[in-house]
mmCIF file of C-alpha atoms in Angstrom:
data_model
loop_
_atom_site.group_PDB
_atom_site.id
_atom_site.type_symbol
_atom_site.label_atom_id
_atom_site.label_comp_id
_atom_site.label_asym_id
_atom_site.label_seq_id
_atom_site.Cartn_x
_atom_site.Cartn_y
_atom_site.Cartn_z
ATOM 1 C CA UNK D 1 87.375 81.143 107.523
ATOM 2 C CA UNK D 2 86.030 78.019 106.007
ATOM 3 C CA UNK D 3 87.229 74.796 107.596
ATOM 4 C CA UNK D 4 89.976 73.267 105.582
ATOM 5 C CA UNK D 5 88.448 70.054 104.399
ATOM 6 C CA UNK D 6 84.878 69.396 103.478
ATOM 7 C CA UNK D 7 83.177 67.529 100.681
ATOM 8 C CA UNK D 8 82.042 69.838 97.888
ATOM 9 C CA UNK D 9 80.886 67.027 95.559
ATOM 10 C CA UNK D 10 77.192 66.844 94.837
ATOM 11 C CA UNK D 11 75.124 64.430 92.734
ATOM 12 C CA UNK D 12 74.950 65.661 89.155
ATOM 13 C CA UNK D 13 71.532 66.750 87.817
ATOM 14 C CA UNK D 14 69.639 64.649 85.317
ATOM 15 C CA UNK D 15 71.305 61.441 86.517
ATOM 16 C CA UNK D 16 69.065 58.515 87.541
ATOM 17 C CA UNK D 17 68.758 58.404 91.293
ATOM 18 C CA UNK D 18 70.279 54.917 91.683
ATOM 19 C CA UNK D 19 73.361 55.969 89.700
ATOM 20 C CA UNK D 20 73.550 59.297 91.511
ATOM 21 C CA UNK D 21 73.317 57.667 94.935
ATOM 22 C CA UNK D 22 75.911 55.122 93.990
ATOM 23 C CA UNK D 23 78.288 57.789 92.681
ATOM 24 C CA UNK D 24 77.810 59.932 95.793
ATOM 25 C CA UNK D 25 78.548 56.936 98.022
ATOM 26 C CA UNK D 26 81.754 56.168 96.125
ATOM 27 C CA UNK D 27 82.871 59.768 96.299
ATOM 28 C CA UNK D 28 82.063 59.990 99.988
ATOM 29 C CA UNK D 29 84.258 56.963 100.587
ATOM 30 C CA UNK D 30 87.052 58.557 98.541
ATOM 31 C CA UNK D 31 86.752 61.838 100.478
ATOM 32 C CA UNK D 32 86.766 59.985 103.772
ATOM 33 C CA UNK D 33 89.962 58.221 102.752
ATOM 34 C CA UNK D 34 91.473 61.551 101.661
ATOM 35 C CA UNK D 35 90.613 63.102 105.021
ATOM 36 C CA UNK D 36 92.274 60.220 106.792
ATOM 37 C CA UNK D 37 95.435 60.643 104.745
ATOM 38 C CA UNK D 38 95.394 64.416 105.382
ATOM 39 C CA UNK D 39 94.912 64.049 109.134
ATOM 40 C CA UNK D 40 97.656 61.439 109.426
ATOM 41 C CA UNK D 41 100.197 63.583 107.566
ATOM 42 C CA UNK D 42 99.160 66.733 109.423
ATOM 43 C CA UNK D 43 99.750 65.118 112.838
ATOM 44 C CA UNK D 44 103.279 64.211 111.791
ATOM 45 C CA UNK D 45 103.770 67.766 110.526
ATOM 46 C CA UNK D 46 102.597 69.121 113.873
ATOM 47 C CA UNK D 47 105.297 67.122 115.626
ATOM 48 C CA UNK D 48 107.919 68.555 113.266
ATOM 49 C CA UNK D 49 106.628 72.146 113.594
ATOM 50 C CA UNK D 50 109.845 73.691 115.047
ATOM 51 C CA UNK D 51 111.824 72.427 112.065
ATOM 52 C CA UNK D 52 109.174 73.714 109.652
ATOM 53 C CA UNK D 53 109.274 77.078 111.424
ATOM 54 C CA UNK D 54 113.056 77.243 111.061
ATOM 55 C CA UNK D 55 112.771 76.563 107.336
ATOM 56 C CA UNK D 56 110.123 79.220 106.792
ATOM 57 C CA UNK D 57 112.013 81.867 108.768
ATOM 58 C CA UNK D 58 115.157 81.061 106.762
ATOM 59 C CA UNK D 59 113.210 81.420 103.495
ATOM 60 C CA UNK D 60 111.781 84.775 104.606
ATOM 61 C CA UNK D 61 115.226 86.014 105.559
ATOM 62 C CA UNK D 62 116.564 85.068 102.132
ATOM 63 C CA UNK D 63 113.625 86.219 100.008
ATOM 64 C CA UNK D 64 112.102 89.246 101.773
ATOM 65 C CA UNK D 65 114.295 92.254 102.667
ATOM 66 C CA UNK D 66 111.563 93.583 104.988
ATOM 67 C CA UNK D 67 111.527 90.345 106.949
ATOM 68 C CA UNK D 68 115.304 90.264 106.953
ATOM 69 C CA UNK D 69 115.281 93.591 108.817
ATOM 70 C CA UNK D 70 112.597 92.329 111.223
ATOM 71 C CA UNK D 71 114.568 89.144 111.920
ATOM 72 C CA UNK D 72 117.758 91.097 112.550
ATOM 73 C CA UNK D 73 115.832 93.369 114.913
ATOM 74 C CA UNK D 74 114.048 90.623 116.885
ATOM 75 C CA UNK D 75 114.587 87.091 115.599
ATOM 76 C CA UNK D 76 112.780 85.465 118.544
ATOM 77 C CA UNK D 77 109.626 87.494 117.972
ATOM 78 C CA UNK D 78 109.506 86.594 114.260
ATOM 79 C CA UNK D 79 110.118 82.927 115.009
ATOM 80 C CA UNK D 80 107.318 82.805 117.598
ATOM 81 C CA UNK D 81 104.916 84.567 115.230
ATOM 82 C CA UNK D 82 105.654 82.144 112.390
ATOM 83 C CA UNK D 83 105.393 79.171 114.746
ATOM 84 C CA UNK D 84 101.974 80.271 116.060
ATOM 85 C CA UNK D 85 100.644 80.818 112.553
ATOM 86 C CA UNK D 86 101.857 77.415 111.328
ATOM 87 C CA UNK D 87 100.499 75.659 114.415
ATOM 88 C CA UNK D 88 97.045 77.144 113.907
ATOM 89 C CA UNK D 89 97.137 76.289 110.209
ATOM 90 C CA UNK D 90 98.098 72.639 110.759
ATOM 91 C CA UNK D 91 95.590 72.260 113.627
ATOM 92 C CA UNK D 92 92.907 73.535 111.260
ATOM 93 C CA UNK D 93 93.746 70.677 108.911
ATOM 94 C CA UNK D 94 93.194 68.164 111.710
ATOM 95 C CA UNK D 95 90.207 69.698 113.524
ATOM 96 C CA UNK D 96 88.802 72.655 111.593
ATOM 97 C CA UNK D 97 85.712 73.084 113.760
ATOM 98 C CA UNK D 98 87.538 73.738 117.044
ATOM 99 C CA UNK D 99 90.554 75.504 115.501
ATOM 100 C CA UNK D 100 88.774 77.836 113.095
ATOM 101 C CA UNK D 101 88.239 80.889 115.317
ATOM 102 C CA UNK D 102 91.668 80.712 116.950
ATOM 103 C CA UNK D 103 93.326 80.529 113.537
ATOM 104 C CA UNK D 104 91.371 83.553 112.338
ATOM 105 C CA UNK D 105 92.275 85.562 115.432
ATOM 106 C CA UNK D 106 95.932 84.659 115.000
ATOM 107 C CA UNK D 107 96.014 85.816 111.359
ATOM 108 C CA UNK D 108 94.124 89.018 112.162
ATOM 109 C CA UNK D 109 96.527 89.848 114.993
ATOM 110 C CA UNK D 110 99.546 89.274 112.761
ATOM 111 C CA UNK D 111 98.108 91.537 110.025
ATOM 112 C CA UNK D 112 97.284 94.329 112.493
ATOM 113 C CA UNK D 113 100.603 94.056 114.325
ATOM 114 C CA UNK D 114 102.731 94.134 111.207
ATOM 115 C CA UNK D 115 100.800 97.153 109.919
ATOM 116 C CA UNK D 116 101.617 98.960 113.174
ATOM 117 C CA UNK D 117 105.294 98.136 112.647
ATOM 118 C CA UNK D 118 105.277 99.263 109.015
ATOM 119 C CA UNK D 119 106.117 95.914 107.407
ATOM 120 C CA UNK D 120 104.999 96.066 103.735
ATOM 121 C CA UNK D 121 101.737 94.238 103.042
ATOM 122 C CA UNK D 122 103.218 92.476 99.995
ATOM 123 C CA UNK D 123 105.934 90.964 102.175
ATOM 124 C CA UNK D 124 103.371 89.813 104.733
ATOM 125 C CA UNK D 125 101.142 88.161 102.138
ATOM 126 C CA UNK D 126 104.163 86.511 100.566
ATOM 127 C CA UNK D 127 105.040 85.070 103.977
ATOM 128 C CA UNK D 128 101.556 83.560 104.358
ATOM 129 C CA UNK D 129 101.580 82.068 100.870
ATOM 130 C CA UNK D 130 105.087 80.735 101.383
ATOM 131 C CA UNK D 131 103.949 79.151 104.627
ATOM 132 C CA UNK D 132 100.966 77.575 102.887
ATOM 133 C CA UNK D 133 103.239 76.146 100.196
ATOM 134 C CA UNK D 134 105.570 74.665 102.805
ATOM 135 C CA UNK D 135 102.680 73.052 104.689
ATOM 136 C CA UNK D 136 101.319 71.514 101.477
ATOM 137 C CA UNK D 137 104.775 70.331 100.454
ATOM 138 C CA UNK D 138 105.237 68.802 103.909
ATOM 139 C CA UNK D 139 101.922 66.934 103.638
ATOM 140 C CA UNK D 140 102.835 65.517 100.236
ATOM 141 C CA UNK D 141 106.385 64.572 101.234
ATOM 142 C CA UNK D 142 105.273 62.872 104.452
ATOM 143 C CA UNK D 143 102.615 60.863 102.615
ATOM 144 C CA UNK D 144 104.972 59.937 99.776
ATOM 145 C CA UNK D 145 107.655 58.845 102.209
ATOM 146 C CA UNK D 146 105.549 56.472 104.290
ATOM 147 C CA UNK D 147 102.382 55.816 102.248
ATOM 148 C CA UNK D 148 103.204 56.508 98.587
ATOM 149 C CA UNK D 149 100.025 54.924 97.307
ATOM 150 C CA UNK D 150 97.957 57.496 99.227
ATOM 151 C CA UNK D 151 99.494 60.578 97.602
ATOM 152 C CA UNK D 152 96.817 60.465 94.892
ATOM 153 C CA UNK D 153 94.120 60.940 97.560
ATOM 154 C CA UNK D 154 95.519 64.351 98.576
ATOM 155 C CA UNK D 155 94.256 65.720 95.276
ATOM 156 C CA UNK D 156 90.730 65.594 96.713
ATOM 157 C CA UNK D 157 91.599 68.050 99.515
ATOM 158 C CA UNK D 158 94.116 70.268 97.697
ATOM 159 C CA UNK D 159 91.565 72.926 96.744
ATOM 160 C CA UNK D 160 90.327 73.220 100.322
ATOM 161 C CA UNK D 161 93.860 73.588 101.674
ATOM 162 C CA UNK D 162 94.597 76.427 99.261
ATOM 163 C CA UNK D 163 91.211 78.053 99.907
ATOM 164 C CA UNK D 164 92.257 78.115 103.557
ATOM 165 C CA UNK D 165 95.495 79.904 102.632
ATOM 166 C CA UNK D 166 93.675 82.409 100.418
ATOM 167 C CA UNK D 167 91.090 83.125 103.096
ATOM 168 C CA UNK D 168 93.766 83.867 105.669
ATOM 169 C CA UNK D 169 95.604 86.088 103.227
ATOM 170 C CA UNK D 170 92.352 88.037 102.840
ATOM 171 C CA UNK D 171 92.008 88.266 106.632
ATOM 172 C CA UNK D 172 95.562 89.513 107.008
ATOM 173 C CA UNK D 173 95.098 92.108 104.271
ATOM 174 C CA UNK D 174 91.839 93.377 105.792
ATOM 175 C CA UNK D 175 93.376 93.704 109.259
ATOM 176 C CA UNK D 176 96.443 95.399 107.791
ATOM 177 C CA UNK D 177 94.399 97.942 105.817
ATOM 178 C CA UNK D 178 92.165 98.762 108.776
ATOM 179 C CA UNK D 179 95.176 99.593 110.903
ATOM 180 C CA UNK D 180 96.822 101.405 107.998
ATOM 181 C CA UNK D 181 93.744 103.622 107.574
ATOM 182 C CA UNK D 182 93.682 104.341 111.283
ATOM 183 C CA UNK D 183 97.388 105.183 111.335
ATOM 184 C CA UNK D 184 97.032 107.393 108.253
ATOM 185 C CA UNK D 185 94.133 109.282 109.821
ATOM 186 C CA UNK D 186 96.071 109.666 113.067
ATOM 187 C CA UNK D 187 99.157 110.923 111.214
ATOM 188 C CA UNK D 188 97.163 113.338 109.049
ATOM 189 C CA UNK D 189 95.203 114.590 112.035
ATOM 190 C CA UNK D 190 98.453 115.178 113.930
ATOM 191 C CA UNK D 191 99.796 117.204 110.994
ATOM 192 C CA UNK D 192 96.519 119.166 110.794
ATOM 193 C CA UNK D 193 96.720 120.011 114.482
ATOM 194 C CA UNK D 194 100.362 121.068 114.153
ATOM 195 C CA UNK D 195 99.633 123.241 111.119
ATOM 196 C CA UNK D 196 96.610 124.854 112.770
ATOM 197 C CA UNK D 197 98.662 125.668 115.873
ATOM 198 C CA UNK D 198 101.377 127.270 113.736
ATOM 199 C CA UNK D 199 98.838 129.418 111.913
ATOM 200 C CA UNK D 200 97.119 130.374 115.164
ATOM 201 C CA UNK D 201 100.437 131.267 116.746
ATOM 202 C CA UNK D 202 99.856 128.850 119.639
ATOM 203 C CA UNK D 203 102.765 126.445 119.015
ATOM 204 C CA UNK D 204 105.033 126.216 122.045
ATOM 205 C CA UNK D 205 108.673 127.100 121.468
ATOM 206 C CA UNK D 206 109.633 123.730 122.940
ATOM 207 C CA UNK D 207 107.581 121.964 120.247
ATOM 208 C CA UNK D 208 108.983 123.824 117.237
ATOM 209 C CA UNK D 209 111.697 121.262 116.501
ATOM 210 C CA UNK D 210 109.129 118.423 116.419
ATOM 211 C CA UNK D 211 106.755 120.475 114.244
ATOM 212 C CA UNK D 212 109.627 121.389 111.911
ATOM 213 C CA UNK D 213 110.514 117.724 111.409
ATOM 214 C CA UNK D 214 106.896 116.568 110.988
ATOM 215 C CA UNK D 215 105.995 119.244 108.408
ATOM 216 C CA UNK D 216 109.405 119.239 106.702
ATOM 217 C CA UNK D 217 109.780 122.989 107.245
ATOM 218 C CA UNK D 218 113.051 124.471 108.584
ATOM 219 C CA UNK D 219 112.690 126.092 111.972
ATOM 220 C CA UNK D 220 114.739 129.124 110.924
ATOM 221 C CA UNK D 221 113.374 129.579 107.397
ATOM 222 C CA UNK D 222 111.693 132.659 105.970
ATOM 223 C CA UNK D 223 107.949 132.296 105.463
ATOM 224 C CA UNK D 224 104.798 133.888 104.135
ATOM 225 C CA UNK D 225 101.182 132.828 104.494
ATOM 226 C CA UNK D 226 98.746 132.680 101.591
ATOM 227 C CA UNK D 227 94.988 132.840 102.194
ATOM 228 C CA UNK D 228 92.645 131.800 99.409
ATOM 229 C CA UNK D 229 88.920 132.397 99.335
ATOM 230 C CA UNK D 230 86.413 132.019 96.555
ATOM 231 C CA UNK D 231 82.910 130.779 95.776
ATOM 232 C CA UNK D 232 82.101 127.313 94.477
ATOM 233 C CA UNK D 233 84.547 125.816 92.022
ATOM 234 C CA UNK D 234 86.978 128.699 92.470
ATOM 235 C CA UNK D 235 87.433 127.760 96.106
ATOM 236 C CA UNK D 236 87.835 124.090 95.264
ATOM 237 C CA UNK D 237 90.594 124.825 92.747
ATOM 238 C CA UNK D 238 92.374 127.437 94.801
ATOM 239 C CA UNK D 239 95.130 125.197 96.182
ATOM 240 C CA UNK D 240 96.324 124.268 92.709
ATOM 241 C CA UNK D 241 96.289 127.861 91.534
ATOM 242 C CA UNK D 242 97.992 129.460 94.532
ATOM 243 C CA UNK D 243 101.321 127.694 94.255
ATOM 244 C CA UNK D 244 104.514 128.173 92.292
ATOM 245 C CA UNK D 245 106.506 125.281 90.787
ATOM 246 C CA UNK D 246 109.244 124.222 93.175
ATOM 247 C CA UNK D 247 107.753 126.114 96.110
ATOM 248 C CA UNK D 248 107.266 124.241 99.386
ATOM 249 C CA UNK D 249 103.716 124.895 100.628
ATOM 250 C CA UNK D 250 101.912 123.256 103.548
ATOM 251 C CA UNK D 251 98.151 123.681 103.174
ATOM 252 C CA UNK D 252 95.468 123.810 105.835
ATOM 253 C CA UNK D 253 91.698 124.029 105.395
ATOM 254 C CA UNK D 254 90.159 126.669 107.644
ATOM 255 C CA UNK D 255 86.527 127.398 108.371
ATOM 256 C CA UNK D 256 86.118 129.745 105.396
ATOM 257 C CA UNK D 257 89.462 129.859 103.607
ATOM 258 C CA UNK D 258 92.389 127.757 102.470
ATOM 259 C CA UNK D 259 95.650 128.673 104.198
ATOM 260 C CA UNK D 260 99.120 127.916 102.866
ATOM 261 C CA UNK D 261 102.416 128.226 104.749
ATOM 262 C CA UNK D 262 104.966 129.080 102.042
ATOM 263 C CA UNK D 263 108.677 128.497 102.524
ATOM 264 C CA UNK D 264 110.341 131.343 100.632
ATOM 265 C CA UNK D 265 113.237 129.755 98.793
ATOM 266 C CA UNK D 266 114.681 130.269 95.347
ATOM 267 C CA UNK D 267 117.578 131.805 93.497
ATOM 268 C CA UNK D 268 116.027 135.267 93.784
ATOM 269 C CA UNK D 269 116.027 135.061 97.604
ATOM 270 C CA UNK D 270 113.051 135.157 100.007
ATOM 271 C CA UNK D 271 111.930 138.665 99.054
ATOM 272 C CA UNK D 272 112.246 137.865 95.359
ATOM 273 C CA UNK D 273 110.227 134.665 95.813
ATOM 274 C CA UNK D 274 107.539 136.644 97.613
ATOM 275 C CA UNK D 275 107.370 139.170 94.784
ATOM 276 C CA UNK D 276 107.202 136.350 92.211
ATOM 277 C CA UNK D 277 104.450 134.717 94.249
ATOM 278 C CA UNK D 278 102.374 137.900 94.098
ATOM 279 C CA UNK D 279 103.120 138.412 90.401
ATOM 280 C CA UNK D 280 102.545 134.911 89.074
ATOM 281 C CA UNK D 281 99.905 133.409 91.341
ATOM 282 C CA UNK D 282 96.341 133.926 90.203
ATOM 283 C CA UNK D 283 93.377 131.891 91.288
ATOM 284 C CA UNK D 284 90.481 130.804 89.103
ATOM 285 C CA UNK D 285 87.692 133.303 88.399
ATOM 286 C CA UNK D 286 86.199 134.606 91.621
ATOM 287 C CA UNK D 287 89.089 133.546 93.861
ATOM 288 C CA UNK D 288 90.532 136.117 96.262
ATOM 289 C CA UNK D 289 94.141 135.619 97.402
ATOM 290 C CA UNK D 290 95.849 137.488 100.219
ATOM 291 C CA UNK D 291 99.615 137.169 100.725
ATOM 292 C CA UNK D 292 101.372 138.266 103.892
ATOM 293 C CA UNK D 293 104.696 140.019 104.272
ATOM 294 C CA UNK D 294 107.701 137.745 104.840
ATOM 295 C CA UNK D 295 108.454 136.696 108.419
ATOM 296 C CA UNK D 296 111.442 134.978 110.006
ATOM 297 C CA UNK D 297 111.083 131.481 111.465
ATOM 298 C CA UNK D 298 108.255 129.037 112.115
ATOM 299 C CA UNK D 299 107.489 130.802 115.389
ATOM 300 C CA UNK D 300 106.322 133.851 113.390
ATOM 301 C CA UNK D 301 103.902 132.020 111.090
ATOM 302 C CA UNK D 302 100.974 133.104 113.285
ATOM 303 C CA UNK D 303 101.934 136.750 112.680
ATOM 304 C CA UNK D 304 102.108 136.038 108.938
ATOM 305 C CA UNK D 305 98.624 134.536 109.050
ATOM 306 C CA UNK D 306 97.215 137.741 110.571
ATOM 307 C CA UNK D 307 98.996 139.823 107.931
ATOM 308 C CA UNK D 308 97.567 137.572 105.201
ATOM 309 C CA UNK D 309 94.074 138.079 106.626
ATOM 310 C CA UNK D 310 94.588 141.829 106.303
ATOM 311 C CA UNK D 311 95.754 141.365 102.702
ATOM 312 C CA UNK D 312 92.693 139.229 101.956
ATOM 313 C CA UNK D 313 90.379 141.935 103.311
ATOM 314 C CA UNK D 314 92.069 144.353 100.907
ATOM 315 C CA UNK D 315 91.237 142.113 97.919
ATOM 316 C CA UNK D 316 88.527 143.307 95.520
ATOM 317 C CA UNK D 317 85.194 141.548 95.955
ATOM 318 C CA UNK D 318 85.331 140.259 92.387
ATOM 319 C CA UNK D 319 88.615 138.431 92.942
ATOM 320 C CA UNK D 320 92.315 139.099 92.639
ATOM 321 C CA UNK D 321 95.644 138.743 94.410
ATOM 322 C CA UNK D 322 96.934 141.204 96.998
ATOM 323 C CA UNK D 323 100.462 141.152 98.428
ATOM 324 C CA UNK D 324 100.314 143.118 101.665
ATOM 325 C CA UNK D 325 103.634 144.886 101.080
ATOM 326 C CA UNK D 326 102.290 146.386 97.855
ATOM 327 C CA UNK D 327 98.963 147.565 99.330
ATOM 328 C CA UNK D 328 99.872 149.030 102.710
ATOM 329 C CA UNK D 329 97.508 152.054 102.501
ATOM 330 C CA UNK D 330 94.596 149.704 101.801
ATOM 331 C CA UNK D 331 95.809 147.482 104.628
ATOM 332 C CA UNK D 332 95.722 150.430 107.006
ATOM 333 C CA UNK D 333 92.129 151.145 106.033
ATOM 334 C CA UNK D 334 90.845 147.587 106.471
ATOM 335 C CA UNK D 335 92.815 147.153 109.704
ATOM 336 C CA UNK D 336 90.783 149.923 111.299
ATOM 337 C CA UNK D 337 87.420 149.827 109.518
ATOM 338 C CA UNK D 338 85.739 152.238 111.945
ATOM 339 C CA UNK D 339 88.422 154.857 111.290
ATOM 340 C CA UNK D 340 88.265 154.158 107.553
ATOM 341 C CA UNK D 341 84.501 154.695 107.544
ATOM 342 C CA UNK D 342 84.910 157.924 109.505
ATOM 343 C CA UNK D 343 87.577 159.151 107.071
ATOM 344 C CA UNK D 344 85.417 158.413 104.019
ATOM 345 C CA UNK D 345 82.453 160.212 105.552
ATOM 346 C CA UNK D 346 84.529 163.210 106.633
ATOM 347 C CA UNK D 347 86.371 163.675 103.323
ATOM 348 C CA UNK D 348 83.795 162.469 100.788
ATOM 349 C CA UNK D 349 80.614 163.188 102.688
ATOM 350 C CA UNK D 350 79.442 166.095 100.475
ATOM 351 C CA UNK D 351 80.040 163.970 97.367
ATOM 352 C CA UNK D 352 78.298 160.933 98.847
ATOM 353 C CA UNK D 353 75.147 162.939 99.474
ATOM 354 C CA UNK D 354 74.759 163.938 95.807
ATOM 355 C CA UNK D 355 72.315 162.329 93.400
ATOM 356 C CA UNK D 356 73.682 158.799 92.654
ATOM 357 C CA UNK D 357 74.467 159.440 88.993
ATOM 358 C CA UNK D 358 76.251 162.724 89.777
ATOM 359 C CA UNK D 359 78.008 161.183 92.789
ATOM 360 C CA UNK D 360 79.331 158.195 90.837
ATOM 361 C CA UNK D 361 80.533 160.387 87.962
ATOM 362 C CA UNK D 362 82.631 162.594 90.255
ATOM 363 C CA UNK D 363 83.973 159.730 92.354
ATOM 364 C CA UNK D 364 84.949 157.720 89.263
ATOM 365 C CA UNK D 365 86.728 160.764 87.821
ATOM 366 C CA UNK D 366 88.687 161.232 91.054
ATOM 367 C CA UNK D 367 89.678 157.543 91.161
ATOM 368 C CA UNK D 368 90.787 157.469 87.509
ATOM 369 C CA UNK D 369 92.741 160.744 87.865
ATOM 370 C CA UNK D 370 94.619 159.319 90.877
ATOM 371 C CA UNK D 371 95.252 156.056 89.016
ATOM 372 C CA UNK D 372 96.676 158.078 86.114
ATOM 373 C CA UNK D 373 99.125 159.764 88.530
ATOM 374 C CA UNK D 374 97.388 163.141 88.318
ATOM 375 C CA UNK D 375 97.350 163.368 84.517
ATOM 376 C CA UNK D 376 94.106 164.901 83.271
ATOM 377 C CA UNK D 377 95.010 164.009 79.678
ATOM 378 C CA UNK D 378 95.425 160.298 80.429
ATOM 379 C CA UNK D 379 92.313 160.344 82.599
ATOM 380 C CA UNK D 380 90.269 161.886 79.773
ATOM 381 C CA UNK D 381 91.307 159.051 77.446
ATOM 382 C CA UNK D 382 90.152 156.424 79.943
ATOM 383 C CA UNK D 383 86.907 158.297 80.674
ATOM 384 C CA UNK D 384 86.170 158.990 76.964
ATOM 385 C CA UNK D 385 85.742 162.716 77.501
ATOM 386 C CA UNK D 386 87.651 165.967 76.889
ATOM 387 C CA UNK D 387 90.550 166.949 79.150
ATOM 388 C CA UNK D 388 88.729 170.134 80.184
ATOM 389 C CA UNK D 389 85.740 168.044 81.260
ATOM 390 C CA UNK D 390 88.002 166.129 83.619
ATOM 391 C CA UNK D 391 89.426 169.360 85.027
ATOM 392 C CA UNK D 392 85.939 170.790 85.552
ATOM 393 C CA UNK D 393 84.837 167.684 87.452
ATOM 394 C CA UNK D 394 87.984 167.793 89.609
ATOM 395 C CA UNK D 395 87.398 171.473 90.472
ATOM 396 C CA UNK D 396 83.880 170.610 91.533
ATOM 397 C CA UNK D 397 85.243 167.826 93.763
ATOM 398 C CA UNK D 398 87.623 170.321 95.357
ATOM 399 C CA UNK D 399 84.780 172.739 96.032
ATOM 400 C CA UNK D 400 82.525 170.077 97.599
ATOM 401 C CA UNK D 401 85.202 168.412 99.741
ATOM 402 C CA UNK D 402 87.131 171.540 100.686
ATOM 403 C CA UNK D 403 90.363 169.769 99.672
ATOM 404 C CA UNK D 404 92.886 170.896 97.102
ATOM 405 C CA UNK D 405 94.274 168.379 94.638
ATOM 406 C CA UNK D 406 97.417 170.502 94.503
ATOM 407 C CA UNK D 407 98.230 169.783 98.166
ATOM 408 C CA UNK D 408 99.873 166.353 98.747
ATOM 409 C CA UNK D 409 98.324 165.979 102.208
ATOM 410 C CA UNK D 410 94.836 166.530 100.797
ATOM 411 C CA UNK D 411 95.513 164.089 97.961
ATOM 412 C CA UNK D 412 96.551 161.440 100.518
ATOM 413 C CA UNK D 413 93.305 161.984 102.451
ATOM 414 C CA UNK D 414 91.185 161.739 99.317
ATOM 415 C CA UNK D 415 93.025 158.608 98.128
ATOM 416 C CA UNK D 416 92.582 156.863 101.480
ATOM 417 C CA UNK D 417 88.942 157.919 101.646
ATOM 418 C CA UNK D 418 88.292 156.460 98.181
ATOM 419 C CA UNK D 419 90.052 153.219 99.218
ATOM 420 C CA UNK D 420 87.916 153.030 102.351
ATOM 421 C CA UNK D 421 84.728 153.532 100.313
ATOM 422 C CA UNK D 422 85.731 150.770 97.896
ATOM 423 C CA UNK D 423 86.849 148.212 100.464
ATOM 424 C CA UNK D 424 84.421 148.997 103.260
ATOM 425 C CA UNK D 425 81.531 149.748 100.872
ATOM 426 C CA UNK D 426 80.728 153.046 102.639
#
């Protein structure tokens, strides 16, 4: 910080040197007198420092609710802090060169300490400015009481006194914000670690109560996990998209996906909230969203994360939302990809070895027929061909695969094989 009093008057340009030198000499004499007045009053103030401290603490108690709480908690600590700050400030008025660094260290320590304790920065800055005002008022009153003719000289050092106050307010604010940033990072990192442990299923049972309080999630609630993946801007906007109004979601950024722990609450109940989540949530173009089944309690969030991963693997490559409970056959396929690949090869192998155009025509017809619940008429409308054409293609599929579309067991095999080909890209 700049020392409190120093001459900032310079000779004006374009003034004859004799006049300029004369003016500078007069002003130097005036400043020297002002310094003498300042030092004399400051020494008296230093002797009365306990009384000044009492006054400032009383003002803080009356004007600042935050300081009122601090004083009620530890009045001696607040008094000592105020006393140290005032002592350094007044000493800097008397001997700025030797007191400068100590005063700076004192202000920095106060700013950092109060940030650690959570005292609002506005209250702290108000305390410093209030202290500066009391010191200035004390200087003026002391001079007016014993040397009234010298009060006018204090005008020449007023700006430097208030620059000192402003500089220390800046120091306090900088120290406060540094600690605040560090505390915020520490708090956010702690929450990230807690959330990651929940999703990994590695949270200790003994720690669940602490995690519940820190994340504001009930220990015995009903939960689901949402996984969001998507390229570029879709991924960046996924958090906003994958949330319902009024739903409590704690997000975590993974290596490749965004993960959300969803507390299932609402008038429709946990299962109804889960269904609404799957129905209403849709990410931006290209986003893929997998939603787990519902699980009971924070301790089961790791299981929900694994279920959500399965749901995400069942999502179409082009994007979409998959609720695991509504896509269990697909989940079975992606949960055992080697078996799914073997099933597709065993059931669809003869079709897969056809010429690509013929192969795709038959496979598309099978998929559309299944999607139309076995209705050849509806399938023909979607495929833009005659109903008999659909039936002919289906008979050919039966001949090549050796499966009958009239037998439910064969239909299940074909449906799972088609799902495996789509999801596993067989």
